[in-house]
Amino acid sequence: MKRGLIEWDPRELPRETLAARVAHAQALLAADGLDAALVYTNVAAPQLARYLTHFLPYWNEGVLVLPREGAPTLLVALSNRVVPWIKGSSALEDVRACRQPAAEAARLLAERGARIGLAERGSFPYRLLAELERAAPDIAFADWPALAASLTLATDPAERRLRARARELAEHGLRSLGDTVDGRSAQQLAGQLDLALRLAGATDTRVLVGPLGRWPGVPTALPGDAAAVGDAERSGAVPLARAANVLCEVEYKGHWALVARTLGLPAADQRAGSERLHHLCTPGSIIAEAAAAARAAHGGALFAYRAGTAAPFVALDESDRLGVGDIVALVTLSPADGGALYGDTFVVAPDGLKPLAS
């Protein structure tokens, strides 16, 4: 369940922008000969419905019915009391609270036609698919990946701008920790960072903290220490030494950014480490090539993620390739710098990687 503020400011994301996104999706439906599409949304995977309507659920789930013509309808497994809030925090006008969104969608689709696309079919829980087929045996449901495949997030000015705001929040939170560890534990640093992010307006956060030389957030025991010390270290309660690796993912109104830094290193070292990330990947790069370049440069590992419609960031395989229009997060753990952590979120532009900027 999300804990941060969810609201829609049309000055940040105009209604016309959302209407254009819906029109684009409807043009794809027409081109594919589909009468309508269904988009699944829940608190863990709201991205595609959010992109089209700015609806972002605090909890539970819903189904967005997107007809080839006309306005979309949101069916949510929530009570009627949240319908005014949904309408106020999204561009949706037709919102229906119901206990069984899939069954209600099937009844609505009976009025729309017989060929229905499931946007990112893999995002639909099996029970909903079974419910759809049981409630609408005469409708042909087809996998419809065209919408998600057509989105080049980095070329969308509003998407870029709001993700840049998320990155600004991450940088603000990291600055709030100061320049030194000062004997604080991973637990304390994570709590202070999360508090700073929430107070600054973050919708959701994922904060990992650990000692220099390790991937943050991974529990480890201290060999030879007493059980109590091992338990404390695993829980993040042991004071850290001179430096700490911090990974910070921040959501701002459904838009995520990732930043990773090592607290306690000189600012010049941080800038140099972060600058190296720009040159590890270029448009068209295969992740394996970038990983090899990272190992050659500083003996470190490279972790690459792409912003997607099913999750904030999806890990990339070594065989994956970066494409112009992608929004990616790159993180390196550098033995050459004593195990320092560097990470940032980038737009893949034709002439190279560019940090998110508003």
mmCIF file of C-alpha atoms in Angstrom:
data_model
loop_
_atom_site.group_PDB
_atom_site.id
_atom_site.type_symbol
_atom_site.label_atom_id
_atom_site.label_comp_id
_atom_site.label_asym_id
_atom_site.label_seq_id
_atom_site.Cartn_x
_atom_site.Cartn_y
_atom_site.Cartn_z
ATOM 1 C CA MET A 1 0.000 0.000 0.000
ATOM 2 C CA LYS A 2 1.326 3.434 -0.913
ATOM 3 C CA ARG A 3 1.772 5.977 1.868
ATOM 4 C CA GLY A 4 2.609 9.180 0.017
ATOM 5 C CA LEU A 5 0.422 11.892 -1.444
ATOM 6 C CA ILE A 6 -1.273 11.064 -4.764
ATOM 7 C CA GLU A 7 -2.734 14.007 -6.633
ATOM 8 C CA TRP A 8 -3.038 15.288 -10.191
ATOM 9 C CA ASP A 9 -1.889 18.774 -11.145
ATOM 10 C CA PRO A 10 -3.033 19.548 -14.723
ATOM 11 C CA ARG A 11 -0.333 22.196 -14.921
ATOM 12 C CA GLU A 12 2.284 19.437 -14.629
ATOM 13 C CA LEU A 13 0.447 16.909 -16.792
ATOM 14 C CA PRO A 14 -2.226 18.591 -18.922
ATOM 15 C CA ARG A 15 -5.500 16.861 -19.695
ATOM 16 C CA GLU A 16 -4.704 17.339 -23.384
ATOM 17 C CA THR A 17 -1.532 15.251 -22.995
ATOM 18 C CA LEU A 18 -3.479 12.381 -21.457
ATOM 19 C CA ALA A 19 -6.174 12.681 -24.135
ATOM 20 C CA ALA A 20 -3.485 12.446 -26.833
ATOM 21 C CA ARG A 21 -2.118 9.265 -25.222
ATOM 22 C CA VAL A 22 -5.583 7.700 -25.222
ATOM 23 C CA ALA A 23 -6.089 8.729 -28.857
ATOM 24 C CA HIS A 24 -2.767 7.096 -29.763
ATOM 25 C CA ALA A 25 -3.874 3.866 -28.077
ATOM 26 C CA GLN A 26 -7.213 3.972 -29.881
ATOM 27 C CA ALA A 27 -5.478 4.419 -33.230
ATOM 28 C CA LEU A 28 -3.472 1.268 -32.489
ATOM 29 C CA LEU A 29 -6.696 -0.580 -31.672
ATOM 30 C CA ALA A 30 -8.175 0.442 -35.009
ATOM 31 C CA ALA A 31 -5.021 -0.559 -36.872
ATOM 32 C CA ASP A 32 -5.108 -3.994 -35.233
ATOM 33 C CA GLY A 33 -8.811 -4.491 -35.855
ATOM 34 C CA LEU A 34 -9.721 -4.611 -32.163
ATOM 35 C CA ASP A 35 -12.956 -3.257 -30.715
ATOM 36 C CA ALA A 36 -11.514 -2.433 -27.269
ATOM 37 C CA ALA A 37 -8.677 -3.243 -24.894
ATOM 38 C CA LEU A 38 -8.357 -4.032 -21.218
ATOM 39 C CA VAL A 39 -5.529 -2.715 -19.055
ATOM 40 C CA TYR A 40 -4.927 -4.267 -15.620
ATOM 41 C CA THR A 41 -3.755 -2.056 -12.756
ATOM 42 C CA ASN A 42 -2.828 -2.632 -9.133
ATOM 43 C CA VAL A 43 -0.648 -1.006 -6.505
ATOM 44 C CA ALA A 44 2.444 -2.960 -7.632
ATOM 45 C CA ALA A 45 2.016 -2.520 -11.400
ATOM 46 C CA PRO A 46 0.029 0.626 -12.214
ATOM 47 C CA GLN A 47 2.260 2.048 -14.916
ATOM 48 C CA LEU A 48 0.293 1.556 -18.138
ATOM 49 C CA ALA A 49 -3.046 2.716 -16.714
ATOM 50 C CA ARG A 50 -1.205 5.608 -15.044
ATOM 51 C CA TYR A 51 0.366 6.604 -18.372
ATOM 52 C CA LEU A 52 -3.043 6.794 -20.053
ATOM 53 C CA THR A 53 -5.159 8.334 -17.291
ATOM 54 C CA HIS A 54 -2.946 9.328 -14.332
ATOM 55 C CA PHE A 55 -4.881 6.906 -12.102
ATOM 56 C CA LEU A 56 -2.530 5.594 -9.420
ATOM 57 C CA PRO A 57 -4.072 3.268 -6.806
ATOM 58 C CA TYR A 58 -3.114 3.320 -3.146
ATOM 59 C CA TRP A 59 -4.076 -0.365 -2.934
ATOM 60 C CA ASN A 60 -6.262 -3.097 -4.447
ATOM 61 C CA GLU A 61 -6.765 -3.522 -8.220
ATOM 62 C CA GLY A 62 -8.798 -2.462 -11.215
ATOM 63 C CA VAL A 63 -9.407 -2.924 -14.932
ATOM 64 C CA LEU A 64 -9.360 -0.067 -17.420
ATOM 65 C CA VAL A 65 -11.695 -0.599 -20.393
ATOM 66 C CA LEU A 66 -10.336 1.277 -23.400
ATOM 67 C CA PRO A 67 -12.808 1.354 -26.322
ATOM 68 C CA ARG A 68 -11.759 2.043 -29.891
ATOM 69 C CA GLU A 69 -13.908 5.164 -29.733
ATOM 70 C CA GLY A 70 -15.046 7.182 -26.749
ATOM 71 C CA ALA A 71 -13.788 7.683 -23.218
ATOM 72 C CA PRO A 72 -12.212 4.878 -21.144
ATOM 73 C CA THR A 73 -13.967 3.368 -18.133
ATOM 74 C CA LEU A 74 -12.214 2.357 -14.925
ATOM 75 C CA LEU A 75 -13.607 -0.553 -12.924
ATOM 76 C CA VAL A 76 -12.068 -0.774 -9.453
ATOM 77 C CA ALA A 77 -12.441 -3.225 -6.582
ATOM 78 C CA LEU A 78 -12.866 -0.361 -4.145
ATOM 79 C CA SER A 79 -15.809 1.255 -2.405
ATOM 80 C CA ASN A 80 -17.907 4.080 -3.820
ATOM 81 C CA ARG A 81 -16.442 6.515 -1.309
ATOM 82 C CA VAL A 82 -13.141 6.663 -3.264
ATOM 83 C CA VAL A 83 -14.764 7.380 -6.637
ATOM 84 C CA PRO A 84 -14.693 11.199 -6.149
ATOM 85 C CA TRP A 85 -11.006 10.986 -5.198
ATOM 86 C CA ILE A 86 -10.216 8.890 -8.304
ATOM 87 C CA LYS A 87 -11.983 11.401 -10.531
ATOM 88 C CA GLY A 88 -10.151 14.257 -8.859
ATOM 89 C CA SER A 89 -6.702 12.688 -9.145
ATOM 90 C CA SER A 90 -6.999 11.418 -12.732
ATOM 91 C CA ALA A 91 -8.449 12.336 -16.114
ATOM 92 C CA LEU A 92 -11.133 9.663 -15.762
ATOM 93 C CA GLU A 93 -14.796 10.612 -15.851
ATOM 94 C CA ASP A 94 -16.383 7.141 -15.883
ATOM 95 C CA VAL A 95 -15.314 5.310 -12.710
ATOM 96 C CA ARG A 96 -17.282 2.366 -11.335
ATOM 97 C CA ALA A 97 -16.653 0.685 -8.007
ATOM 98 C CA CYS A 98 -17.445 -3.028 -8.075
ATOM 99 C CA ARG A 99 -16.483 -6.197 -6.247
ATOM 100 C CA GLN A 100 -15.604 -8.117 -9.445
ATOM 101 C CA PRO A 101 -13.964 -5.813 -12.021
ATOM 102 C CA ALA A 102 -13.405 -8.601 -14.551
ATOM 103 C CA ALA A 103 -17.059 -9.701 -14.556
ATOM 104 C CA GLU A 104 -18.192 -6.081 -14.835
ATOM 105 C CA ALA A 105 -15.722 -5.551 -17.692
ATOM 106 C CA ALA A 106 -17.167 -8.566 -19.503
ATOM 107 C CA ARG A 107 -20.664 -7.089 -19.265
ATOM 108 C CA LEU A 108 -19.420 -3.745 -20.536
ATOM 109 C CA LEU A 109 -17.521 -5.351 -23.408
ATOM 110 C CA ALA A 110 -20.646 -7.087 -24.621
ATOM 111 C CA GLU A 111 -21.693 -3.630 -25.832
ATOM 112 C CA ARG A 112 -18.326 -2.908 -27.467
ATOM 113 C CA GLY A 113 -17.696 -5.810 -29.863
ATOM 114 C CA ALA A 114 -16.228 -9.271 -30.070
ATOM 115 C CA ARG A 115 -12.462 -8.725 -30.482
ATOM 116 C CA ILE A 116 -10.795 -7.488 -27.308
ATOM 117 C CA GLY A 117 -7.084 -6.930 -26.692
ATOM 118 C CA LEU A 118 -5.406 -7.588 -23.360
ATOM 119 C CA ALA A 119 -2.666 -4.996 -22.963
ATOM 120 C CA GLU A 120 0.291 -6.873 -21.448
ATOM 121 C CA ARG A 121 -1.671 -10.076 -20.909
ATOM 122 C CA GLY A 122 1.018 -11.319 -18.517
ATOM 123 C CA SER A 123 0.095 -8.580 -16.044
ATOM 124 C CA PHE A 124 -3.420 -10.020 -15.568
ATOM 125 C CA PRO A 125 -3.783 -12.458 -12.651
ATOM 126 C CA TYR A 126 -4.976 -15.881 -13.798
ATOM 127 C CA ARG A 127 -8.149 -15.607 -11.716
ATOM 128 C CA LEU A 128 -9.177 -12.463 -13.634
ATOM 129 C CA LEU A 129 -8.507 -14.082 -17.002
ATOM 130 C CA ALA A 130 -10.589 -17.087 -15.967
ATOM 131 C CA GLU A 131 -13.347 -14.781 -14.761
ATOM 132 C CA LEU A 132 -13.344 -12.870 -18.045
ATOM 133 C CA GLU A 133 -13.578 -16.031 -20.133
ATOM 134 C CA ARG A 134 -16.308 -17.441 -17.904
ATOM 135 C CA ALA A 135 -18.379 -14.245 -17.973
ATOM 136 C CA ALA A 136 -17.886 -13.573 -21.706
ATOM 137 C CA PRO A 137 -17.588 -16.913 -23.563
ATOM 138 C CA ASP A 138 -18.445 -15.303 -26.925
ATOM 139 C CA ILE A 139 -15.671 -12.709 -26.784
ATOM 140 C CA ALA A 140 -12.258 -13.390 -28.302
ATOM 141 C CA PHE A 141 -9.552 -12.108 -25.942
ATOM 142 C CA ALA A 142 -6.173 -11.649 -27.645
ATOM 143 C CA ASP A 143 -2.764 -10.680 -26.329
ATOM 144 C CA TRP A 144 -2.148 -7.054 -27.352
ATOM 145 C CA PRO A 145 1.442 -5.943 -26.709
ATOM 146 C CA ALA A 146 1.310 -3.167 -29.315
ATOM 147 C CA LEU A 147 0.497 -0.357 -26.879
ATOM 148 C CA ALA A 148 3.358 -1.032 -24.460
ATOM 149 C CA ALA A 149 5.755 -1.647 -27.363
ATOM 150 C CA SER A 150 4.834 1.687 -28.963
ATOM 151 C CA LEU A 151 5.741 3.818 -25.959
ATOM 152 C CA THR A 152 9.084 5.582 -26.130
ATOM 153 C CA LEU A 153 8.967 7.217 -22.727
ATOM 154 C CA ALA A 154 12.003 9.430 -23.209
ATOM 155 C CA THR A 155 10.432 11.217 -26.182
ATOM 156 C CA ASP A 156 7.388 12.214 -24.129
ATOM 157 C CA PRO A 157 8.140 15.683 -22.641
ATOM 158 C CA ALA A 158 5.691 15.279 -19.728
ATOM 159 C CA GLU A 159 7.045 11.846 -18.832
ATOM 160 C CA ARG A 160 10.604 13.132 -18.911
ATOM 161 C CA ARG A 161 9.771 16.218 -16.876
ATOM 162 C CA LEU A 162 7.997 14.334 -14.082
ATOM 163 C CA ARG A 163 10.698 11.678 -13.890
ATOM 164 C CA ALA A 164 13.222 14.514 -13.630
ATOM 165 C CA ARG A 165 11.235 15.786 -10.660
ATOM 166 C CA ALA A 166 11.512 12.334 -9.070
ATOM 167 C CA ARG A 167 15.271 12.468 -9.614
ATOM 168 C CA GLU A 168 15.425 15.920 -8.001
ATOM 169 C CA LEU A 169 13.661 14.498 -4.949
ATOM 170 C CA ALA A 170 16.207 11.673 -4.768
ATOM 171 C CA GLU A 171 19.103 14.133 -4.938
ATOM 172 C CA HIS A 172 17.439 16.289 -2.278
ATOM 173 C CA GLY A 173 17.050 13.295 0.007
ATOM 174 C CA LEU A 174 20.663 12.238 -0.411
ATOM 175 C CA ARG A 175 21.888 15.776 0.309
ATOM 176 C CA SER A 176 19.807 15.804 3.480
ATOM 177 C CA LEU A 177 22.011 13.016 4.894
ATOM 178 C CA GLY A 178 25.047 15.307 4.881
ATOM 179 C CA ASP A 179 28.571 14.516 3.708
ATOM 180 C CA THR A 180 29.632 12.019 6.375
ATOM 181 C CA VAL A 181 28.236 8.900 8.009
ATOM 182 C CA ASP A 182 28.900 10.206 11.565
ATOM 183 C CA GLY A 183 28.531 6.785 13.162
ATOM 184 C CA ARG A 184 24.972 6.284 11.978
ATOM 185 C CA SER A 185 23.718 2.794 11.179
ATOM 186 C CA ALA A 186 22.221 1.679 7.872
ATOM 187 C CA GLN A 187 18.877 1.583 9.641
ATOM 188 C CA GLN A 188 19.181 5.199 10.789
ATOM 189 C CA LEU A 189 20.352 6.456 7.397
ATOM 190 C CA ALA A 190 17.529 4.673 5.583
ATOM 191 C CA GLY A 191 14.951 6.093 7.982
ATOM 192 C CA GLN A 192 16.284 9.629 7.699
ATOM 193 C CA LEU A 193 16.416 9.425 3.919
ATOM 194 C CA ASP A 194 12.874 8.041 3.648
ATOM 195 C CA LEU A 195 11.568 10.777 5.948
ATOM 196 C CA ALA A 196 13.235 13.510 3.896
ATOM 197 C CA LEU A 197 11.787 12.072 0.680
ATOM 198 C CA ARG A 198 8.262 11.772 2.095
ATOM 199 C CA LEU A 199 8.293 15.315 3.459
ATOM 200 C CA ALA A 200 9.468 16.593 0.069
ATOM 201 C CA GLY A 201 6.478 15.021 -1.691
ATOM 202 C CA ALA A 202 7.582 11.559 -2.801
ATOM 203 C CA THR A 203 4.665 9.253 -3.568
ATOM 204 C CA ASP A 204 6.678 6.111 -2.809
ATOM 205 C CA THR A 205 10.269 5.171 -2.077
ATOM 206 C CA ARG A 206 12.682 2.251 -2.065
ATOM 207 C CA VAL A 207 15.778 2.931 0.020
ATOM 208 C CA LEU A 208 18.708 0.531 0.477
ATOM 209 C CA VAL A 209 21.752 1.312 2.640
ATOM 210 C CA GLY A 210 24.873 -0.726 3.381
ATOM 211 C CA PRO A 211 28.579 -0.413 4.161
ATOM 212 C CA LEU A 212 31.193 0.607 1.613
ATOM 213 C CA GLY A 213 32.189 -2.348 -0.556
ATOM 214 C CA ARG A 214 28.835 -4.097 -0.553
ATOM 215 C CA TRP A 215 25.598 -3.888 -2.480
ATOM 216 C CA PRO A 216 23.286 -1.981 -0.110
ATOM 217 C CA GLY A 217 20.495 -3.766 1.652
ATOM 218 C CA VAL A 218 21.898 -7.280 1.345
ATOM 219 C CA PRO A 219 21.944 -8.887 4.839
ATOM 220 C CA THR A 220 25.257 -10.461 5.798
ATOM 221 C CA ALA A 221 26.747 -11.875 8.974
ATOM 222 C CA LEU A 222 30.087 -10.820 10.426
ATOM 223 C CA PRO A 223 32.345 -13.906 10.574
ATOM 224 C CA GLY A 224 33.505 -14.691 14.077
ATOM 225 C CA ASP A 225 31.165 -12.227 15.773
ATOM 226 C CA ALA A 226 28.700 -13.173 18.461
ATOM 227 C CA ALA A 227 25.181 -14.062 17.390
ATOM 228 C CA ALA A 228 23.802 -10.819 18.799
ATOM 229 C CA VAL A 229 26.244 -8.752 16.765
ATOM 230 C CA GLY A 230 25.448 -10.783 13.673
ATOM 231 C CA ASP A 231 21.737 -10.196 14.179
ATOM 232 C CA ALA A 232 22.306 -6.478 14.680
ATOM 233 C CA GLU A 233 24.470 -6.259 11.569
ATOM 234 C CA ARG A 234 21.907 -8.112 9.494
ATOM 235 C CA SER A 235 19.177 -5.746 10.668
ATOM 236 C CA GLY A 236 21.287 -2.693 9.810
ATOM 237 C CA ALA A 237 21.605 -1.548 13.425
ATOM 238 C CA VAL A 238 25.440 -1.569 13.638
ATOM 239 C CA PRO A 239 27.078 1.881 13.240
ATOM 240 C CA LEU A 240 28.795 2.161 9.867
ATOM 241 C CA ALA A 241 32.391 3.188 9.402
ATOM 242 C CA ARG A 242 33.563 6.082 7.265
ATOM 243 C CA ALA A 243 31.318 5.518 4.235
ATOM 244 C CA ALA A 244 27.973 4.007 3.241
ATOM 245 C CA ASN A 245 26.519 2.873 -0.077
ATOM 246 C CA VAL A 246 23.023 4.247 -0.636
ATOM 247 C CA LEU A 247 20.570 3.332 -3.391
ATOM 248 C CA CYS A 248 17.472 5.484 -3.645
ATOM 249 C CA GLU A 249 14.453 4.905 -5.905
ATOM 250 C CA VAL A 250 11.794 7.611 -5.762
ATOM 251 C CA GLU A 251 8.294 7.830 -7.229
ATOM 252 C CA TYR A 252 6.684 11.169 -7.970
ATOM 253 C CA LYS A 253 3.025 10.780 -9.025
ATOM 254 C CA GLY A 254 3.725 7.476 -10.722
ATOM 255 C CA HIS A 255 7.068 8.520 -12.248
ATOM 256 C CA TRP A 256 10.180 6.762 -10.924
ATOM 257 C CA ALA A 257 13.876 7.644 -10.891
ATOM 258 C CA LEU A 258 16.895 5.900 -9.377
ATOM 259 C CA VAL A 259 20.021 7.477 -7.905
ATOM 260 C CA ALA A 260 22.869 5.704 -6.063
ATOM 261 C CA ARG A 261 25.755 7.329 -4.197
ATOM 262 C CA THR A 262 28.427 6.570 -1.596
ATOM 263 C CA LEU A 263 28.021 8.773 1.446
ATOM 264 C CA GLY A 264 31.338 9.784 3.010
ATOM 265 C CA LEU A 265 33.507 10.027 -0.119
ATOM 266 C CA PRO A 266 34.873 13.358 -1.368
ATOM 267 C CA ALA A 267 32.496 15.167 -3.703
ATOM 268 C CA ALA A 268 35.070 15.122 -6.518
ATOM 269 C CA ASP A 269 35.309 11.325 -6.334
ATOM 270 C CA GLN A 270 31.526 11.081 -6.455
ATOM 271 C CA ARG A 271 31.324 13.298 -9.529
ATOM 272 C CA ALA A 272 34.049 11.349 -11.303
ATOM 273 C CA GLY A 273 32.384 8.029 -10.520
ATOM 274 C CA SER A 274 29.017 9.258 -11.696
ATOM 275 C CA GLU A 275 30.510 10.766 -14.855
ATOM 276 C CA ARG A 276 31.862 7.348 -15.865
ATOM 277 C CA LEU A 277 28.313 6.066 -16.167
ATOM 278 C CA HIS A 278 27.664 8.386 -19.135
ATOM 279 C CA HIS A 279 30.310 6.652 -21.201
ATOM 280 C CA LEU A 280 29.556 3.010 -20.432
ATOM 281 C CA CYS A 281 26.560 2.807 -22.760
ATOM 282 C CA THR A 282 25.611 4.353 -26.070
ATOM 283 C CA PRO A 283 22.426 3.994 -28.123
ATOM 284 C CA GLY A 284 22.352 0.478 -29.536
ATOM 285 C CA SER A 285 24.791 -0.860 -26.927
ATOM 286 C CA ILE A 286 24.370 -4.461 -25.864
ATOM 287 C CA ILE A 287 24.407 -4.655 -22.060
ATOM 288 C CA ALA A 288 27.135 -7.320 -22.182
ATOM 289 C CA GLU A 289 29.427 -4.836 -23.941
ATOM 290 C CA ALA A 290 28.735 -2.150 -21.343
ATOM 291 C CA ALA A 291 29.340 -4.635 -18.516
ATOM 292 C CA ALA A 292 32.682 -5.594 -20.084
ATOM 293 C CA ALA A 293 33.615 -1.908 -20.342
ATOM 294 C CA ALA A 294 32.812 -1.447 -16.645
ATOM 295 C CA ARG A 295 35.019 -4.390 -15.675
ATOM 296 C CA ALA A 296 37.864 -3.072 -17.826
ATOM 297 C CA ALA A 297 37.559 0.478 -16.454
ATOM 298 C CA HIS A 298 37.422 -0.244 -12.725
ATOM 299 C CA GLY A 299 36.907 -3.965 -12.218
ATOM 300 C CA GLY A 300 33.310 -3.366 -11.215
ATOM 301 C CA ALA A 301 29.938 -4.854 -11.987
ATOM 302 C CA LEU A 302 27.298 -3.012 -13.991
ATOM 303 C CA PHE A 303 23.580 -3.358 -13.313
ATOM 304 C CA ALA A 304 21.215 -1.992 -15.949
ATOM 305 C CA TYR A 305 17.460 -1.418 -15.749
ATOM 306 C CA ARG A 306 14.852 -0.053 -18.154
ATOM 307 C CA ALA A 307 11.800 1.958 -17.139
ATOM 308 C CA GLY A 308 8.759 -0.005 -18.220
ATOM 309 C CA THR A 309 5.001 -0.079 -18.065
ATOM 310 C CA ALA A 310 4.761 -3.132 -15.796
ATOM 311 C CA ALA A 311 7.161 -2.041 -13.028
ATOM 312 C CA PRO A 312 9.229 1.010 -12.019
ATOM 313 C CA PHE A 313 12.397 -0.537 -13.498
ATOM 314 C CA VAL A 314 12.951 -3.909 -15.149
ATOM 315 C CA ALA A 315 16.400 -5.533 -14.977
ATOM 316 C CA LEU A 316 18.047 -5.972 -18.370
ATOM 317 C CA ASP A 317 19.787 -9.160 -19.486
ATOM 318 C CA GLU A 318 23.267 -9.029 -20.972
ATOM 319 C CA SER A 319 21.759 -9.753 -24.396
ATOM 320 C CA ASP A 320 19.411 -6.752 -24.221
ATOM 321 C CA ARG A 321 20.151 -3.643 -26.238
ATOM 322 C CA LEU A 322 19.569 0.020 -25.384
ATOM 323 C CA GLY A 323 17.297 1.888 -27.759
ATOM 324 C CA VAL A 324 16.781 5.580 -28.445
ATOM 325 C CA GLY A 325 13.778 6.678 -26.437
ATOM 326 C CA ASP A 326 14.502 4.398 -23.490
ATOM 327 C CA ILE A 327 14.740 5.635 -19.925
ATOM 328 C CA VAL A 328 17.350 3.538 -18.137
ATOM 329 C CA ALA A 329 19.008 3.313 -14.735
ATOM 330 C CA LEU A 330 22.654 2.261 -14.499
ATOM 331 C CA VAL A 331 24.421 1.276 -11.279
ATOM 332 C CA THR A 332 28.045 0.232 -10.790
ATOM 333 C CA LEU A 333 29.866 -1.146 -7.763
ATOM 334 C CA SER A 334 33.503 -0.136 -8.175
ATOM 335 C CA PRO A 335 36.331 -2.081 -6.471
ATOM 336 C CA ALA A 336 38.769 0.490 -7.847
ATOM 337 C CA ASP A 337 37.125 3.047 -5.569
ATOM 338 C CA GLY A 338 37.070 0.759 -2.541
ATOM 339 C CA GLY A 339 33.651 -0.646 -3.349
ATOM 340 C CA ALA A 340 31.866 2.665 -3.956
ATOM 341 C CA LEU A 341 28.409 2.732 -5.532
ATOM 342 C CA TYR A 342 27.382 5.001 -8.390
ATOM 343 C CA GLY A 343 24.005 5.099 -10.098
ATOM 344 C CA ASP A 344 21.730 7.417 -12.030
ATOM 345 C CA THR A 345 18.756 7.524 -14.391
ATOM 346 C CA PHE A 346 19.291 8.487 -18.025
ATOM 347 C CA VAL A 347 17.463 9.260 -21.226
ATOM 348 C CA VAL A 348 18.885 7.350 -24.205
ATOM 349 C CA ALA A 349 19.203 10.071 -26.844
ATOM 350 C CA PRO A 350 20.546 9.656 -30.407
ATOM 351 C CA ASP A 351 23.851 11.232 -29.379
ATOM 352 C CA GLY A 352 24.289 9.380 -26.092
ATOM 353 C CA LEU A 353 23.001 9.086 -22.534
ATOM 354 C CA LYS A 354 21.624 12.238 -20.921
ATOM 355 C CA PRO A 355 20.721 12.610 -17.217
ATOM 356 C CA LEU A 356 17.075 13.342 -16.541
ATOM 357 C CA ALA A 357 16.613 17.088 -16.398
ATOM 358 C CA SER A 358 13.484 19.196 -16.013
#
